[in-house]
């Protein structure tokens, strides 16, 4: 952004909420906050979570393909056009914002490994609630909030070590 302006503002977060006290109860699931679609890497996050989950459940967002007759795009060619389900994974549908925040807060940690990324709201939301998020080191909000949990999208060894640490420590 410094190419376009000299007046940069670092926004503190979209959730506008901060939890002052740590969780009192143990969480039993890993949250993959994004659905599996062709241009996102939800499938990688889900596979990694399932591979190293140990005794925890894996919960992910479902993706329902838009109806091409109800959208301006007549043909949506996504590699995973409907709900993509891996064994031992629970899918969540769209929910009100307060329920979404509770889902984040109730998770043990999140995994959001994407090659492409956008505004960084996922890392802001997890950070607001003090819930660790493993994510892409090239995303400013991820790197600033979770520097020890930020990796290149292909660094599966580092990601695996972080998952094991978060589960066991």
mmCIF file of C-alpha atoms in Angstrom:
data_model
loop_
_atom_site.group_PDB
_atom_site.id
_atom_site.type_symbol
_atom_site.label_atom_id
_atom_site.label_comp_id
_atom_site.label_asym_id
_atom_site.label_seq_id
_atom_site.Cartn_x
_atom_site.Cartn_y
_atom_site.Cartn_z
ATOM 1 C CA UNK A 1 0.000 0.000 0.000
ATOM 2 C CA UNK A 2 2.937 2.358 0.483
ATOM 3 C CA UNK A 3 3.098 2.604 -3.317
ATOM 4 C CA UNK A 4 -0.323 4.292 -3.293
ATOM 5 C CA UNK A 5 -0.243 6.412 -0.141
ATOM 6 C CA UNK A 6 2.080 7.776 2.511
ATOM 7 C CA UNK A 7 -0.684 7.721 5.166
ATOM 8 C CA UNK A 8 -0.952 4.082 6.183
ATOM 9 C CA UNK A 9 -3.320 3.102 8.963
ATOM 10 C CA UNK A 10 -3.096 -0.316 10.558
ATOM 11 C CA UNK A 11 -6.639 -1.335 11.439
ATOM 12 C CA UNK A 12 -6.887 -3.102 14.824
ATOM 13 C CA UNK A 13 -9.510 -5.653 13.769
ATOM 14 C CA UNK A 14 -12.952 -6.340 12.411
ATOM 15 C CA UNK A 15 -14.430 -8.181 15.374
ATOM 16 C CA UNK A 16 -14.066 -5.115 17.625
ATOM 17 C CA UNK A 17 -14.097 -7.543 20.541
ATOM 18 C CA UNK A 18 -11.343 -8.671 22.852
ATOM 19 C CA UNK A 19 -11.670 -11.374 25.472
ATOM 20 C CA UNK A 20 -9.939 -10.268 28.651
ATOM 21 C CA UNK A 21 -9.771 -13.636 30.405
ATOM 22 C CA UNK A 22 -8.597 -17.000 29.099
ATOM 23 C CA UNK A 23 -10.977 -19.882 28.520
ATOM 24 C CA UNK A 24 -11.747 -21.956 31.575
ATOM 25 C CA UNK A 25 -12.704 -25.201 29.832
ATOM 26 C CA UNK A 26 -10.673 -27.403 27.509
ATOM 27 C CA UNK A 27 -11.645 -27.395 23.837
ATOM 28 C CA UNK A 28 -12.008 -30.632 21.907
ATOM 29 C CA UNK A 29 -11.833 -29.512 18.266
ATOM 30 C CA UNK A 30 -9.603 -27.908 15.663
ATOM 31 C CA UNK A 31 -11.418 -25.322 13.541
ATOM 32 C CA UNK A 32 -10.713 -24.940 9.823
ATOM 33 C CA UNK A 33 -12.462 -21.595 9.312
ATOM 34 C CA UNK A 34 -12.756 -21.677 5.531
ATOM 35 C CA UNK A 35 -14.723 -23.963 3.254
ATOM 36 C CA UNK A 36 -13.095 -26.075 0.591
ATOM 37 C CA UNK A 37 -13.357 -24.399 -2.769
ATOM 38 C CA UNK A 38 -11.157 -24.534 -5.828
ATOM 39 C CA UNK A 39 -9.496 -21.165 -5.359
ATOM 40 C CA UNK A 40 -8.978 -21.565 -1.642
ATOM 41 C CA UNK A 41 -6.799 -24.070 0.151
ATOM 42 C CA UNK A 42 -9.358 -25.300 2.671
ATOM 43 C CA UNK A 43 -8.665 -28.838 1.493
ATOM 44 C CA UNK A 44 -5.008 -28.544 2.546
ATOM 45 C CA UNK A 45 -5.974 -27.165 5.968
ATOM 46 C CA UNK A 46 -8.479 -29.984 6.409
ATOM 47 C CA UNK A 47 -6.044 -32.727 5.363
ATOM 48 C CA UNK A 48 -3.302 -31.412 7.657
ATOM 49 C CA UNK A 49 -5.729 -31.081 10.575
ATOM 50 C CA UNK A 50 -7.012 -34.627 10.089
ATOM 51 C CA UNK A 51 -3.534 -36.081 9.702
ATOM 52 C CA UNK A 52 -2.199 -34.651 12.958
ATOM 53 C CA UNK A 53 -5.377 -34.196 15.029
ATOM 54 C CA UNK A 54 -4.649 -36.981 17.548
ATOM 55 C CA UNK A 55 -7.695 -37.138 19.888
ATOM 56 C CA UNK A 56 -9.383 -33.942 18.654
ATOM 57 C CA UNK A 57 -12.288 -33.506 16.246
ATOM 58 C CA UNK A 58 -11.871 -31.417 13.087
ATOM 59 C CA UNK A 59 -14.633 -28.931 12.312
ATOM 60 C CA UNK A 60 -14.775 -27.024 9.022
ATOM 61 C CA UNK A 61 -17.122 -24.726 7.185
ATOM 62 C CA UNK A 62 -19.279 -26.258 4.474
ATOM 63 C CA UNK A 63 -19.529 -24.771 1.013
ATOM 64 C CA UNK A 64 -22.724 -24.818 -0.946
ATOM 65 C CA UNK A 65 -22.157 -24.000 -4.598
ATOM 66 C CA UNK A 66 -24.242 -21.004 -5.723
ATOM 67 C CA UNK A 67 -27.047 -21.874 -8.083
ATOM 68 C CA UNK A 68 -25.799 -20.816 -11.565
ATOM 69 C CA UNK A 69 -29.334 -19.832 -12.567
ATOM 70 C CA UNK A 70 -29.489 -17.348 -9.682
ATOM 71 C CA UNK A 71 -26.094 -15.746 -10.215
ATOM 72 C CA UNK A 72 -24.586 -13.709 -13.049
ATOM 73 C CA UNK A 73 -22.004 -16.458 -13.509
ATOM 74 C CA UNK A 74 -23.669 -19.071 -15.679
ATOM 75 C CA UNK A 75 -21.156 -21.868 -15.129
ATOM 76 C CA UNK A 76 -19.136 -22.210 -11.956
ATOM 77 C CA UNK A 77 -16.295 -24.643 -12.509
ATOM 78 C CA UNK A 78 -14.889 -25.350 -9.075
ATOM 79 C CA UNK A 79 -12.843 -28.500 -8.395
ATOM 80 C CA UNK A 80 -15.007 -29.219 -5.344
ATOM 81 C CA UNK A 81 -18.401 -27.952 -6.465
ATOM 82 C CA UNK A 82 -20.442 -29.265 -3.533
ATOM 83 C CA UNK A 83 -19.824 -30.024 0.114
ATOM 84 C CA UNK A 84 -16.455 -31.737 0.285
ATOM 85 C CA UNK A 85 -16.329 -34.076 3.246
ATOM 86 C CA UNK A 86 -13.361 -35.994 4.552
ATOM 87 C CA UNK A 87 -13.801 -38.818 7.064
ATOM 88 C CA UNK A 88 -13.927 -37.748 10.699
ATOM 89 C CA UNK A 89 -14.703 -34.114 9.845
ATOM 90 C CA UNK A 90 -17.796 -32.181 10.907
ATOM 91 C CA UNK A 91 -19.151 -29.473 8.600
ATOM 92 C CA UNK A 92 -20.774 -26.279 9.835
ATOM 93 C CA UNK A 93 -23.166 -24.184 7.775
ATOM 94 C CA UNK A 94 -23.647 -20.433 7.690
ATOM 95 C CA UNK A 95 -24.418 -19.027 11.140
ATOM 96 C CA UNK A 96 -25.098 -15.686 12.826
ATOM 97 C CA UNK A 97 -22.006 -13.696 13.776
ATOM 98 C CA UNK A 98 -22.311 -14.240 17.533
ATOM 99 C CA UNK A 99 -22.517 -18.007 17.024
ATOM 100 C CA UNK A 100 -19.463 -17.843 14.698
ATOM 101 C CA UNK A 101 -17.489 -15.982 17.353
ATOM 102 C CA UNK A 102 -18.480 -18.581 19.927
ATOM 103 C CA UNK A 103 -17.348 -21.335 17.518
ATOM 104 C CA UNK A 104 -13.927 -19.695 17.267
ATOM 105 C CA UNK A 105 -13.679 -19.105 21.027
ATOM 106 C CA UNK A 106 -14.682 -22.698 21.760
ATOM 107 C CA UNK A 107 -12.053 -24.228 19.460
ATOM 108 C CA UNK A 108 -8.643 -25.382 20.671
ATOM 109 C CA UNK A 109 -6.959 -23.665 17.700
ATOM 110 C CA UNK A 110 -7.486 -22.992 14.020
ATOM 111 C CA UNK A 111 -5.672 -23.909 10.822
ATOM 112 C CA UNK A 112 -5.934 -21.565 7.830
ATOM 113 C CA UNK A 113 -3.255 -22.558 5.322
ATOM 114 C CA UNK A 114 -3.885 -20.690 2.106
ATOM 115 C CA UNK A 115 -1.580 -19.789 -0.730
ATOM 116 C CA UNK A 116 -3.902 -16.922 -1.661
ATOM 117 C CA UNK A 117 -5.386 -14.603 0.934
ATOM 118 C CA UNK A 118 -7.435 -11.442 1.289
ATOM 119 C CA UNK A 119 -8.034 -9.050 4.167
ATOM 120 C CA UNK A 120 -6.913 -11.151 7.121
ATOM 121 C CA UNK A 121 -10.172 -11.100 9.053
ATOM 122 C CA UNK A 122 -9.757 -14.754 10.125
ATOM 123 C CA UNK A 123 -6.501 -14.066 11.976
ATOM 124 C CA UNK A 124 -8.018 -10.907 13.471
ATOM 125 C CA UNK A 125 -11.039 -12.811 14.752
ATOM 126 C CA UNK A 126 -8.955 -15.638 16.239
ATOM 127 C CA UNK A 127 -6.543 -13.105 17.769
ATOM 128 C CA UNK A 128 -9.407 -11.104 19.295
ATOM 129 C CA UNK A 129 -10.498 -14.170 21.216
ATOM 130 C CA UNK A 130 -7.008 -15.350 22.150
ATOM 131 C CA UNK A 131 -7.343 -18.554 20.134
ATOM 132 C CA UNK A 132 -4.180 -19.620 18.255
ATOM 133 C CA UNK A 133 -4.326 -19.761 14.448
ATOM 134 C CA UNK A 134 -1.800 -21.489 12.210
ATOM 135 C CA UNK A 135 -1.650 -19.564 8.939
ATOM 136 C CA UNK A 136 0.213 -17.962 6.044
ATOM 137 C CA UNK A 137 3.281 -15.942 7.041
ATOM 138 C CA UNK A 138 2.792 -13.619 4.059
ATOM 139 C CA UNK A 139 -0.479 -12.275 5.467
ATOM 140 C CA UNK A 140 0.298 -9.196 7.588
ATOM 141 C CA UNK A 141 -2.359 -9.793 10.230
ATOM 142 C CA UNK A 142 -1.361 -13.455 10.633
ATOM 143 C CA UNK A 143 2.342 -12.655 10.916
ATOM 144 C CA UNK A 144 1.755 -9.750 13.356
ATOM 145 C CA UNK A 145 -0.688 -11.567 15.643
ATOM 146 C CA UNK A 146 0.729 -15.110 15.486
ATOM 147 C CA UNK A 147 4.403 -14.842 14.478
ATOM 148 C CA UNK A 148 5.295 -18.284 15.869
ATOM 149 C CA UNK A 149 2.357 -19.918 14.063
ATOM 150 C CA UNK A 150 2.967 -18.344 10.641
ATOM 151 C CA UNK A 151 4.413 -20.439 7.835
ATOM 152 C CA UNK A 152 4.822 -20.570 4.089
ATOM 153 C CA UNK A 153 1.853 -22.523 2.731
ATOM 154 C CA UNK A 154 4.142 -25.406 1.749
ATOM 155 C CA UNK A 155 6.053 -25.697 5.068
ATOM 156 C CA UNK A 156 4.222 -28.813 6.260
ATOM 157 C CA UNK A 157 7.033 -29.797 8.620
ATOM 158 C CA UNK A 158 6.772 -26.487 10.495
ATOM 159 C CA UNK A 159 2.978 -26.669 10.471
ATOM 160 C CA UNK A 160 3.052 -30.230 11.844
ATOM 161 C CA UNK A 161 5.364 -29.163 14.683
ATOM 162 C CA UNK A 162 3.067 -26.252 15.535
ATOM 163 C CA UNK A 163 0.000 -28.520 15.583
ATOM 164 C CA UNK A 164 1.728 -31.002 17.892
ATOM 165 C CA UNK A 165 2.830 -28.190 20.193
ATOM 166 C CA UNK A 166 -0.675 -26.704 20.346
ATOM 167 C CA UNK A 167 -2.228 -30.106 21.069
ATOM 168 C CA UNK A 168 0.287 -31.230 23.668
ATOM 169 C CA UNK A 169 1.450 -28.054 25.379
#
